[in-house]
């Protein structure tokens, strides 16, 4: 049985890391465990769980800032923000179910450590765009802080951004300070149909290139629409493009009209409108990847330039995936019902030219994630740099070794 | 300000080093003549000057790589430079090193309206990016007041902001891809036109790294469609306190204005004298609140802001009725620095950020300091995000005044840290705030930042003497202080 440490204070956390460093004992660093299945499996001697380092220690709504211990459940944070009509603008996704566990489990530390953003990524940025400061224990066994609590800060390197998306491989975050924003008072979705995939994807880009401040843009192939619990979507019987606008009621109505004028009519697409509640439900389904088969053995997440979306899907077509396009086409979800030996790398990852995007194997059996790198492999010079950065933070390799890549 | 002791051996090899550089770049890309080198001896922080060994102006990534590889191998220091508008001495040369300027890397490489991106070489100016796409209604959002001159490469290095960054983000939130040359000549590419990459967010740390990690040779940024309408509201208050609480109330109401700027009376008057923007001279503070978006929404927001302002004691309120008027409202604010430059022989621009709730307290303490040092100060303030620009007025020709201005400035920045803020919001640490870093960071914090530096630049040839008060050798920083058997098994709750 592996040891499980659950520190309750920064002091205890530091003790665990120092012990691991002294013993060169690899630790699996876990917030509340909702995303353990994401990335390469970690072979660790002990688990370090942050669930008992929990609690919101500062929230100043007029200053748009909050600070919380890393293990604080996201739902607790979202509930407190909702009381003041605020939110995390990057719309954190919940991969709990997709990764075979429950929903609503994740911690704020995990949200930032994995830098996962939902549909509003295209307008509001990712988790990394909202992190302001961190306190953490590095693989040197030292507690450090970086960043601050103010919105604008260039004092020293932006280490909070480096830690966002580092999957606990550089330092264990103990406390995070982040930006929060007012939540919109109204929202609606325009559902467009009557065109093929190319036409619908073009409509997304046209909408994003307008001044309508679209906050989310997705294309749902027919199979995806059938999985929705929103009647207007489920009953569509054909592929849909979905455009979300958020703001005050006046502004939402005005912008929906504008989208009809600049996007729907010129393309000859039919349109219906979804109200606030249905909008909320639909985009939660998209955010949490519920419109492709949640039980499919393999799930790929491909980021690319929006104009490459159709090509990404076409290359994967021989694998017969269920597909969902988010981020105006810049995010392509591919769920595979069977398991090719290379997990589909040949069609999905190999087709992406260097710099053209990343393909992440989000869901796959553990044995396969040891053979096929779940994270998009880096070119050799960049990998060298990555290794030196890791070395600088965690020279003994005790923090989540192997999670990002075998050599990291 | 102490800079690292110049390396005598390098100084002695100047002509040999120049000869080696000559083999790597065309002759017009190498500046050796002393009078011409002088042009590069300082940046926007003119109090500090140093003459570099040579100035190199490469025009390709390959040339940048070759120059860096040579300098790295020979131990020659390199100071990257864009337009030289840094206000923190980030581009200040060192006498035993070269300046690597991006003046000839000045081409826009690709405009991709469909994906809403522009890819440019680092020497392209901030404004040129907007100019290149405005025919199609697009613009590049971060808009530093220096945007006519400053380069996109410099913006990356400083993570520059502008008056619209409360709503649209800083440089770091608008960059999608970078090409970076490491000191050893290796070329790495990060990001691209896609959002979200696996692996460490190295783009995130390079942005704001003040030229210490590598030379940026290509940048891909996100462009946005111009808002349908934008209107600015000028609001005058009897006191700074009232202005401050109005800002808090606007944001508490759920409004994120496109711009939200504040000026105190000395700044209002200096700006009014200079551009005649129609500011109320008698006001204790002036807010410029810009609301943008669809016309229907903007009209509604203008109403709301006006009513909040009245509740907070506004004594002056004017809404722009035309694009011309909106620009005039901004002209005063955007020219605040030169406006202060007209009424004082010299001024020293500070750049701390504070939690907004501390504004009144900080300004009050600043008034006391102003009396103590016998130097006047005018304040312009990115009010929405708490970024304060006190402009300390002094006369460098009067003995001791520069030193007094610097001491005053340092005291302001320490105050910013004391109230929960930071030393610099957007101008960078450079040489200027280098020695104040320990006010904000512990030894351990700074050591970890320097370990990051070592991953990129183990020989520490890039921009030495900036940001970090003490240089440590990378080998020393890498040493582990915890050894096997030293720590007992932790006595902690476990399962
Ligand atoms: C009147 C005035 C108003 C200003 N207003 C603002 C403002 O509103 N907001 C704001 O944020 N700043 C402002 N600034 C500061 C300054 O303009 C910015 O910091 C700007 O981004 C610097 O760009 P530059 O091209 O002049 O860079 P430089 O001054 O040449 O260099 C700045 C730093 O960047 C590094 N660097 C430059 N190019 C590269 C490269 N290609 N690769 C790696 N490192 C590089 C240099 O080594 C140096 O450390 C203002 C300055 C002035 C003089």
PDB file of N, CA and C and ligand atoms in Angstrom, chain A residues 152, chain B residues 43-44 78-92 100 102 105 122-124 143-147 149-163 170-171 180 206 209-219 333-334 337-338 347 351 382 387 389 425-428 430 463 466, ligand 1:
ATOM      1  N   UNK A 152      -2.393  44.049 -12.091  1.00  0.00           N
ATOM      2  CA  UNK A 152      -1.281  44.341 -12.986  1.00  0.00           C
ATOM      3  C   UNK A 152       0.003  44.236 -12.210  1.00  0.00           C
TER       4      UNK A 152
ATOM      5  N   UNK B  43      17.865  54.171 -22.456  1.00  0.00           N
ATOM      6  CA  UNK B  43      16.493  54.017 -22.942  1.00  0.00           C
ATOM      7  C   UNK B  43      15.659  55.144 -22.343  1.00  0.00           C
ATOM      8  N   UNK B  44      14.357  54.919 -22.113  1.00  0.00           N
ATOM      9  CA  UNK B  44      13.487  55.970 -21.588  1.00  0.00           C
ATOM     10  C   UNK B  44      13.838  56.421 -20.175  1.00  0.00           C
ATOM     11  N   UNK B  78      24.874  40.433 -23.710  1.00  0.00           N
ATOM     12  CA  UNK B  78      23.978  40.906 -24.773  1.00  0.00           C
ATOM     13  C   UNK B  78      22.770  41.601 -24.144  1.00  0.00           C
ATOM     14  N   UNK B  79      22.508  42.826 -24.574  1.00  0.00           N
ATOM     15  CA  UNK B  79      21.317  43.537 -24.119  1.00  0.00           C
ATOM     16  C   UNK B  79      20.373  43.671 -25.315  1.00  0.00           C
ATOM     17  N   UNK B  80      19.244  42.958 -25.294  1.00  0.00           N
ATOM     18  CA  UNK B  80      18.279  43.104 -26.388  1.00  0.00           C
ATOM     19  C   UNK B  80      17.616  44.483 -26.311  1.00  0.00           C
ATOM     20  N   UNK B  81      17.226  44.995 -27.466  1.00  0.00           N
ATOM     21  CA  UNK B  81      16.626  46.318 -27.484  1.00  0.00           C
ATOM     22  C   UNK B  81      15.610  46.435 -28.602  1.00  0.00           C
ATOM     23  N   UNK B  82      14.452  47.005 -28.271  1.00  0.00           N
ATOM     24  CA  UNK B  82      13.464  47.306 -29.293  1.00  0.00           C
ATOM     25  C   UNK B  82      13.587  48.771 -29.653  1.00  0.00           C
ATOM     26  N   UNK B  83      12.588  49.577 -29.244  1.00  0.00           N
ATOM     27  CA  UNK B  83      12.619  50.996 -29.558  1.00  0.00           C
ATOM     28  C   UNK B  83      13.307  51.818 -28.462  1.00  0.00           C
ATOM     29  N   UNK B  84      13.653  51.172 -27.368  1.00  0.00           N
ATOM     30  CA  UNK B  84      14.319  51.900 -26.287  1.00  0.00           C
ATOM     31  C   UNK B  84      13.404  52.834 -25.517  1.00  0.00           C
ATOM     32  N   UNK B  85      12.123  52.515 -25.420  1.00  0.00           N
ATOM     33  CA  UNK B  85      11.210  53.366 -24.645  1.00  0.00           C
ATOM     34  C   UNK B  85      11.007  52.855 -23.218  1.00  0.00           C
ATOM     35  N   UNK B  86      11.709  51.808 -22.848  1.00  0.00           N
ATOM     36  CA  UNK B  86      11.559  51.279 -21.484  1.00  0.00           C
ATOM     37  C   UNK B  86      11.767  52.388 -20.462  1.00  0.00           C
ATOM     38  N   UNK B  87      10.954  52.384 -19.438  1.00  0.00           N
ATOM     39  CA  UNK B  87      11.063  53.405 -18.399  1.00  0.00           C
ATOM     40  C   UNK B  87      11.783  52.876 -17.161  1.00  0.00           C
ATOM     41  N   UNK B  88      12.281  51.646 -17.238  1.00  0.00           N
ATOM     42  CA  UNK B  88      12.937  51.063 -16.067  1.00  0.00           C
ATOM     43  C   UNK B  88      14.401  50.720 -16.325  1.00  0.00           C
ATOM     44  N   UNK B  89      14.920  51.155 -17.469  1.00  0.00           N
ATOM     45  CA  UNK B  89      16.317  50.854 -17.768  1.00  0.00           C
ATOM     46  C   UNK B  89      16.520  49.432 -18.262  1.00  0.00           C
ATOM     47  N   UNK B  90      15.444  48.813 -18.744  1.00  0.00           N
ATOM     48  CA  UNK B  90      15.552  47.431 -19.223  1.00  0.00           C
ATOM     49  C   UNK B  90      16.503  47.292 -20.397  1.00  0.00           C
ATOM     50  N   UNK B  91      16.589  48.330 -21.219  1.00  0.00           N
ATOM     51  CA  UNK B  91      17.448  48.252 -22.403  1.00  0.00           C
ATOM     52  C   UNK B  91      18.757  49.030 -22.203  1.00  0.00           C
ATOM     53  N   UNK B  92      19.062  49.370 -20.949  1.00  0.00           N
ATOM     54  CA  UNK B  92      20.328  50.056 -20.662  1.00  0.00           C
ATOM     55  C   UNK B  92      21.498  49.145 -21.038  1.00  0.00           C
ATOM     56  N   UNK B 100      21.782  44.221 -28.909  1.00  0.00           N
ATOM     57  CA  UNK B 100      21.218  43.533 -30.060  1.00  0.00           C
ATOM     58  C   UNK B 100      19.869  44.188 -30.340  1.00  0.00           C
ATOM     59  N   UNK B 102      16.428  45.292 -32.573  1.00  0.00           N
ATOM     60  CA  UNK B 102      15.510  44.613 -33.495  1.00  0.00           C
ATOM     61  C   UNK B 102      15.019  45.545 -34.607  1.00  0.00           C
ATOM     62  N   UNK B 105      14.372  43.995 -37.861  1.00  0.00           N
ATOM     63  CA  UNK B 105      13.385  42.895 -37.857  1.00  0.00           C
ATOM     64  C   UNK B 105      12.016  43.545 -37.780  1.00  0.00           C
ATOM     65  N   UNK B 122       9.787  41.141 -34.281  1.00  0.00           N
ATOM     66  CA  UNK B 122       9.705  41.845 -32.995  1.00  0.00           C
ATOM     67  C   UNK B 122       9.862  43.356 -33.088  1.00  0.00           C
ATOM     68  N   UNK B 123      10.490  43.844 -34.176  1.00  0.00           N
ATOM     69  CA  UNK B 123      10.743  45.274 -34.261  1.00  0.00           C
ATOM     70  C   UNK B 123       9.568  46.072 -34.811  1.00  0.00           C
ATOM     71  N   UNK B 124       8.481  45.389 -35.153  1.00  0.00           N
ATOM     72  CA  UNK B 124       7.277  46.093 -35.636  1.00  0.00           C
ATOM     73  C   UNK B 124       6.676  46.864 -34.461  1.00  0.00           C
ATOM     74  N   UNK B 143      -2.650  48.819 -25.655  1.00  0.00           N
ATOM     75  CA  UNK B 143      -2.286  50.089 -26.282  1.00  0.00           C
ATOM     76  C   UNK B 143      -1.487  50.987 -25.334  1.00  0.00           C
ATOM     77  N   UNK B 144      -0.201  50.652 -25.084  1.00  0.00           N
ATOM     78  CA  UNK B 144       0.609  51.537 -24.241  1.00  0.00           C
ATOM     79  C   UNK B 144       0.634  52.947 -24.836  1.00  0.00           C
ATOM     80  N   UNK B 145       0.768  53.952 -23.978  1.00  0.00           N
ATOM     81  CA  UNK B 145       0.777  55.333 -24.477  1.00  0.00           C
ATOM     82  C   UNK B 145       1.925  55.556 -25.457  1.00  0.00           C
ATOM     83  N   UNK B 146       2.943  54.711 -25.376  1.00  0.00           N
ATOM     84  CA  UNK B 146       4.099  54.825 -26.264  1.00  0.00           C
ATOM     85  C   UNK B 146       3.893  54.061 -27.569  1.00  0.00           C
ATOM     86  N   UNK B 147       2.658  53.722 -27.915  1.00  0.00           N
ATOM     87  CA  UNK B 147       2.412  52.756 -28.992  1.00  0.00           C
ATOM     88  C   UNK B 147       2.899  53.165 -30.381  1.00  0.00           C
ATOM     89  N   UNK B 149       5.794  54.316 -30.943  1.00  0.00           N
ATOM     90  CA  UNK B 149       7.215  54.006 -31.012  1.00  0.00           C
ATOM     91  C   UNK B 149       7.570  52.607 -30.542  1.00  0.00           C
ATOM     92  N   UNK B 150       6.949  52.137 -29.458  1.00  0.00           N
ATOM     93  CA  UNK B 150       7.440  50.905 -28.838  1.00  0.00           C
ATOM     94  C   UNK B 150       7.147  49.699 -29.724  1.00  0.00           C
ATOM     95  N   UNK B 151       7.984  48.680 -29.593  1.00  0.00           N
ATOM     96  CA  UNK B 151       7.884  47.528 -30.478  1.00  0.00           C
ATOM     97  C   UNK B 151       7.105  46.396 -29.814  1.00  0.00           C
ATOM     98  N   UNK B 152       6.612  45.501 -30.643  1.00  0.00           N
ATOM     99  CA  UNK B 152       5.872  44.362 -30.102  1.00  0.00           C
ATOM    100  C   UNK B 152       6.832  43.457 -29.310  1.00  0.00           C
ATOM    101  N   UNK B 153       8.083  43.380 -29.735  1.00  0.00           N
ATOM    102  CA  UNK B 153       9.076  42.596 -28.975  1.00  0.00           C
ATOM    103  C   UNK B 153       9.300  43.189 -27.588  1.00  0.00           C
ATOM    104  N   UNK B 154       9.410  44.524 -27.532  1.00  0.00           N
ATOM    105  CA  UNK B 154       9.546  45.202 -26.240  1.00  0.00           C
ATOM    106  C   UNK B 154       8.298  45.005 -25.386  1.00  0.00           C
ATOM    107  N   UNK B 155       7.138  45.030 -26.031  1.00  0.00           N
ATOM    108  CA  UNK B 155       5.877  44.797 -25.311  1.00  0.00           C
ATOM    109  C   UNK B 155       5.856  43.401 -24.676  1.00  0.00           C
ATOM    110  N   UNK B 156       6.346  42.418 -25.430  1.00  0.00           N
ATOM    111  CA  UNK B 156       6.420  41.055 -24.876  1.00  0.00           C
ATOM    112  C   UNK B 156       7.356  41.062 -23.676  1.00  0.00           C
ATOM    113  N   UNK B 157       8.525  41.666 -23.855  1.00  0.00           N
ATOM    114  CA  UNK B 157       9.528  41.634 -22.789  1.00  0.00           C
ATOM    115  C   UNK B 157       9.026  42.318 -21.523  1.00  0.00           C
ATOM    116  N   UNK B 158       8.211  43.357 -21.672  1.00  0.00           N
ATOM    117  CA  UNK B 158       7.751  44.092 -20.493  1.00  0.00           C
ATOM    118  C   UNK B 158       6.315  43.712 -20.095  1.00  0.00           C
ATOM    119  N   UNK B 159       5.665  42.865 -20.872  1.00  0.00           N
ATOM    120  CA  UNK B 159       4.229  42.587 -20.651  1.00  0.00           C
ATOM    121  C   UNK B 159       3.452  43.895 -20.509  1.00  0.00           C
ATOM    122  N   UNK B 160       3.582  44.725 -21.514  1.00  0.00           N
ATOM    123  CA  UNK B 160       3.028  46.074 -21.444  1.00  0.00           C
ATOM    124  C   UNK B 160       1.505  46.075 -21.420  1.00  0.00           C
ATOM    125  N   UNK B 161       0.998  47.122 -20.802  1.00  0.00           N
ATOM    126  CA  UNK B 161      -0.442  47.302 -20.753  1.00  0.00           C
ATOM    127  C   UNK B 161      -0.812  48.616 -21.409  1.00  0.00           C
ATOM    128  N   UNK B 162      -2.077  48.948 -21.351  1.00  0.00           N
ATOM    129  CA  UNK B 162      -2.545  50.214 -21.893  1.00  0.00           C
ATOM    130  C   UNK B 162      -3.828  50.566 -21.195  1.00  0.00           C
ATOM    131  N   UNK B 163      -4.482  51.617 -21.652  1.00  0.00           N
ATOM    132  CA  UNK B 163      -5.679  52.043 -20.941  1.00  0.00           C
ATOM    133  C   UNK B 163      -6.846  51.075 -21.143  1.00  0.00           C
ATOM    134  N   UNK B 170      -3.639  42.358 -20.797  1.00  0.00           N
ATOM    135  CA  UNK B 170      -2.296  42.875 -21.043  1.00  0.00           C
ATOM    136  C   UNK B 170      -1.717  42.142 -22.245  1.00  0.00           C
ATOM    137  N   UNK B 171      -0.476  42.452 -22.552  1.00  0.00           N
ATOM    138  CA  UNK B 171       0.185  41.744 -23.651  1.00  0.00           C
ATOM    139  C   UNK B 171       0.044  40.230 -23.474  1.00  0.00           C
ATOM    140  N   UNK B 180      11.580  32.154 -30.202  1.00  0.00           N
ATOM    141  CA  UNK B 180      12.568  32.669 -29.250  1.00  0.00           C
ATOM    142  C   UNK B 180      13.916  32.064 -29.572  1.00  0.00           C
ATOM    143  N   UNK B 206       8.076  34.007 -20.548  1.00  0.00           N
ATOM    144  CA  UNK B 206       8.907  34.861 -21.413  1.00  0.00           C
ATOM    145  C   UNK B 206       8.260  36.251 -21.493  1.00  0.00           C
ATOM    146  N   UNK B 209       9.592  38.970 -19.154  1.00  0.00           N
ATOM    147  CA  UNK B 209      10.893  38.538 -18.624  1.00  0.00           C
ATOM    148  C   UNK B 209      12.011  39.542 -18.894  1.00  0.00           C
ATOM    149  N   UNK B 210      11.684  40.695 -19.447  1.00  0.00           N
ATOM    150  CA  UNK B 210      12.610  41.817 -19.579  1.00  0.00           C
ATOM    151  C   UNK B 210      13.912  41.460 -20.305  1.00  0.00           C
ATOM    152  N   UNK B 211      13.782  40.630 -21.328  1.00  0.00           N
ATOM    153  CA  UNK B 211      14.956  40.335 -22.157  1.00  0.00           C
ATOM    154  C   UNK B 211      15.996  39.481 -21.460  1.00  0.00           C
ATOM    155  N   UNK B 212      15.618  38.789 -20.377  1.00  0.00           N
ATOM    156  CA  UNK B 212      16.594  37.997 -19.631  1.00  0.00           C
ATOM    157  C   UNK B 212      16.629  36.533 -20.033  1.00  0.00           C
ATOM    158  N   UNK B 213      15.634  36.091 -20.807  1.00  0.00           N
ATOM    159  CA  UNK B 213      15.542  34.648 -21.068  1.00  0.00           C
ATOM    160  C   UNK B 213      15.887  34.267 -22.506  1.00  0.00           C
ATOM    161  N   UNK B 214      15.746  35.196 -23.414  1.00  0.00           N
ATOM    162  CA  UNK B 214      16.015  34.882 -24.810  1.00  0.00           C
ATOM    163  C   UNK B 214      15.644  36.085 -25.646  1.00  0.00           C
ATOM    164  N   UNK B 215      15.930  36.006 -26.945  1.00  0.00           N
ATOM    165  CA  UNK B 215      15.547  37.101 -27.827  1.00  0.00           C
ATOM    166  C   UNK B 215      14.340  36.655 -28.649  1.00  0.00           C
ATOM    167  N   UNK B 216      13.271  37.427 -28.537  1.00  0.00           N
ATOM    168  CA  UNK B 216      12.049  37.103 -29.259  1.00  0.00           C
ATOM    169  C   UNK B 216      12.240  37.530 -30.712  1.00  0.00           C
ATOM    170  N   UNK B 217      12.035  36.604 -31.651  1.00  0.00           N
ATOM    171  CA  UNK B 217      12.256  36.934 -33.059  1.00  0.00           C
ATOM    172  C   UNK B 217      10.978  36.881 -33.898  1.00  0.00           C
ATOM    173  N   UNK B 218       9.895  36.421 -33.321  1.00  0.00           N
ATOM    174  CA  UNK B 218       8.626  36.415 -34.042  1.00  0.00           C
ATOM    175  C   UNK B 218       7.495  36.344 -33.029  1.00  0.00           C
ATOM    176  N   UNK B 219       6.411  37.028 -33.323  1.00  0.00           N
ATOM    177  CA  UNK B 219       5.299  37.109 -32.384  1.00  0.00           C
ATOM    178  C   UNK B 219       3.990  36.919 -33.144  1.00  0.00           C
ATOM    179  N   UNK B 333      -5.265  62.568 -21.137  1.00  0.00           N
ATOM    180  CA  UNK B 333      -4.700  61.457 -20.378  1.00  0.00           C
ATOM    181  C   UNK B 333      -3.502  60.845 -21.094  1.00  0.00           C
ATOM    182  N   UNK B 334      -3.661  60.635 -22.407  1.00  0.00           N
ATOM    183  CA  UNK B 334      -2.588  59.969 -23.155  1.00  0.00           C
ATOM    184  C   UNK B 334      -1.331  60.827 -23.238  1.00  0.00           C
ATOM    185  N   UNK B 337       2.150  62.373 -19.567  1.00  0.00           N
ATOM    186  CA  UNK B 337       3.590  62.380 -19.271  1.00  0.00           C
ATOM    187  C   UNK B 337       4.261  63.618 -19.891  1.00  0.00           C
ATOM    188  N   UNK B 338       4.139  63.792 -21.217  1.00  0.00           N
ATOM    189  CA  UNK B 338       4.741  65.001 -21.778  1.00  0.00           C
ATOM    190  C   UNK B 338       4.159  66.286 -21.185  1.00  0.00           C
ATOM    191  N   UNK B 347      10.991  64.841 -14.922  1.00  0.00           N
ATOM    192  CA  UNK B 347      10.054  64.122 -14.063  1.00  0.00           C
ATOM    193  C   UNK B 347      10.439  62.655 -14.040  1.00  0.00           C
ATOM    194  N   UNK B 351       5.549  53.431 -11.034  1.00  0.00           N
ATOM    195  CA  UNK B 351       4.634  52.463 -11.653  1.00  0.00           C
ATOM    196  C   UNK B 351       4.165  51.374 -10.682  1.00  0.00           C
ATOM    197  N   UNK B 382      -4.195  54.055 -13.556  1.00  0.00           N
ATOM    198  CA  UNK B 382      -5.082  53.109 -14.246  1.00  0.00           C
ATOM    199  C   UNK B 382      -6.026  52.595 -13.154  1.00  0.00           C
ATOM    200  N   UNK B 387      -3.213  50.389 -10.918  1.00  0.00           N
ATOM    201  CA  UNK B 387      -1.840  50.701 -11.332  1.00  0.00           C
ATOM    202  C   UNK B 387      -1.625  52.225 -11.298  1.00  0.00           C
ATOM    203  N   UNK B 389       0.615  55.738 -11.458  1.00  0.00           N
ATOM    204  CA  UNK B 389       1.806  56.373 -12.045  1.00  0.00           C
ATOM    205  C   UNK B 389       2.046  57.743 -11.424  1.00  0.00           C
ATOM    206  N   UNK B 425       3.745  47.643 -12.145  1.00  0.00           N
ATOM    207  CA  UNK B 425       2.546  47.107 -12.778  1.00  0.00           C
ATOM    208  C   UNK B 425       2.753  46.819 -14.243  1.00  0.00           C
ATOM    209  N   UNK B 426       3.584  47.650 -14.915  1.00  0.00           N
ATOM    210  CA  UNK B 426       3.744  47.428 -16.354  1.00  0.00           C
ATOM    211  C   UNK B 426       5.073  47.929 -16.912  1.00  0.00           C
ATOM    212  N   UNK B 427       5.849  48.690 -16.147  1.00  0.00           N
ATOM    213  CA  UNK B 427       7.093  49.231 -16.714  1.00  0.00           C
ATOM    214  C   UNK B 427       8.299  48.332 -16.509  1.00  0.00           C
ATOM    215  N   UNK B 428       8.171  47.352 -15.646  1.00  0.00           N
ATOM    216  CA  UNK B 428       9.273  46.418 -15.451  1.00  0.00           C
ATOM    217  C   UNK B 428      10.207  46.835 -14.326  1.00  0.00           C
ATOM    218  N   UNK B 430      13.737  46.207 -14.369  1.00  0.00           N
ATOM    219  CA  UNK B 430      14.913  46.775 -15.012  1.00  0.00           C
ATOM    220  C   UNK B 430      16.053  46.986 -14.040  1.00  0.00           C
ATOM    221  N   UNK B 463      21.203  40.389 -20.707  1.00  0.00           N
ATOM    222  CA  UNK B 463      20.742  41.514 -19.901  1.00  0.00           C
ATOM    223  C   UNK B 463      21.161  41.444 -18.431  1.00  0.00           C
ATOM    224  N   UNK B 466      20.082  43.424 -14.505  1.00  0.00           N
ATOM    225  CA  UNK B 466      18.675  43.831 -14.481  1.00  0.00           C
ATOM    226  C   UNK B 466      17.884  42.874 -13.575  1.00  0.00           C
TER     227      UNK B 466
HETATM  228  C1  LIG C   1       5.986  58.248 -23.020  1.00  0.00           C
HETATM  229  C2  LIG C   1       5.948  56.806 -22.639  1.00  0.00           C
HETATM  230  C3  LIG C   1       4.735  56.229 -22.338  1.00  0.00           C
HETATM  231  C4  LIG C   1       4.673  54.886 -21.968  1.00  0.00           C
HETATM  232  N1  LIG C   1       3.452  54.344 -21.701  1.00  0.00           N
HETATM  233  C5  LIG C   1       3.369  53.039 -21.355  1.00  0.00           C
HETATM  234  C6  LIG C   1       2.096  52.456 -21.089  1.00  0.00           C
HETATM  235  O1  LIG C   1       1.058  53.086 -21.193  1.00  0.00           O
HETATM  236  N2  LIG C   1       2.062  51.153 -20.715  1.00  0.00           N
HETATM  237  C7  LIG C   1       3.201  50.405 -20.610  1.00  0.00           C
HETATM  238  O2  LIG C   1       3.112  49.236 -20.265  1.00  0.00           O
HETATM  239  N3  LIG C   1       4.423  50.928 -20.875  1.00  0.00           N
HETATM  240  C8  LIG C   1       4.536  52.222 -21.244  1.00  0.00           C
HETATM  241  N4  LIG C   1       5.775  52.761 -21.506  1.00  0.00           N
HETATM  242  C9  LIG C   1       6.986  51.919 -21.371  1.00  0.00           C
HETATM  243  C10 LIG C   1       7.509  51.269 -22.674  1.00  0.00           C
HETATM  244  O3  LIG C   1       7.045  51.948 -23.794  1.00  0.00           O
HETATM  245  C11 LIG C   1       7.132  49.802 -22.764  1.00  0.00           C
HETATM  246  O4  LIG C   1       7.790  49.087 -21.737  1.00  0.00           O
HETATM  247  C12 LIG C   1       7.482  49.162 -24.123  1.00  0.00           C
HETATM  248  O5  LIG C   1       6.926  47.871 -24.206  1.00  0.00           O
HETATM  249  C13 LIG C   1       8.948  49.040 -24.397  1.00  0.00           C
HETATM  250  O6  LIG C   1       9.105  48.686 -25.768  1.00  0.00           O
HETATM  251  P1  LIG C   1      10.441  49.020 -26.563  1.00  0.00           P
HETATM  252  O7  LIG C   1      10.314  48.463 -27.906  1.00  0.00           O
HETATM  253  O8  LIG C   1      10.735  50.452 -26.462  1.00  0.00           O
HETATM  254  O9  LIG C   1      11.489  48.157 -25.732  1.00  0.00           O
HETATM  255  P2  LIG C   1      12.902  48.595 -25.173  1.00  0.00           P
HETATM  256  O10 LIG C   1      12.777  49.766 -24.280  1.00  0.00           O
HETATM  257  O11 LIG C   1      13.868  48.671 -26.268  1.00  0.00           O
HETATM  258  O12 LIG C   1      13.233  47.327 -24.304  1.00  0.00           O
HETATM  259  C14 LIG C   1      12.476  46.997 -23.184  1.00  0.00           C
HETATM  260  C15 LIG C   1      12.933  45.650 -22.653  1.00  0.00           C
HETATM  261  O13 LIG C   1      12.626  44.658 -23.585  1.00  0.00           O
HETATM  262  C16 LIG C   1      13.756  43.904 -23.939  1.00  0.00           C
HETATM  263  N5  LIG C   1      13.534  43.559 -25.349  1.00  0.00           N
HETATM  264  C17 LIG C   1      13.216  44.384 -26.355  1.00  0.00           C
HETATM  265  N6  LIG C   1      13.030  43.697 -27.485  1.00  0.00           N
HETATM  266  C18 LIG C   1      13.236  42.400 -27.189  1.00  0.00           C
HETATM  267  C19 LIG C   1      13.200  41.191 -27.930  1.00  0.00           C
HETATM  268  N7  LIG C   1      12.906  41.173 -29.240  1.00  0.00           N
HETATM  269  N8  LIG C   1      13.468  40.036 -27.291  1.00  0.00           N
HETATM  270  C20 LIG C   1      13.756  40.027 -25.979  1.00  0.00           C
HETATM  271  N9  LIG C   1      13.813  41.130 -25.241  1.00  0.00           N
HETATM  272  C21 LIG C   1      13.552  42.312 -25.828  1.00  0.00           C
HETATM  273  C22 LIG C   1      14.912  44.797 -23.629  1.00  0.00           C
HETATM  274  O14 LIG C   1      16.079  44.074 -23.322  1.00  0.00           O
HETATM  275  C23 LIG C   1      14.411  45.533 -22.417  1.00  0.00           C
HETATM  276  O15 LIG C   1      14.633  44.786 -21.268  1.00  0.00           O
HETATM  277  C24 LIG C   1       5.864  54.112 -21.873  1.00  0.00           C
HETATM  278  C25 LIG C   1       7.076  54.698 -22.187  1.00  0.00           C
HETATM  279  C26 LIG C   1       7.141  56.025 -22.568  1.00  0.00           C
HETATM  280  C27 LIG C   1       8.471  56.589 -22.890  1.00  0.00           C
END
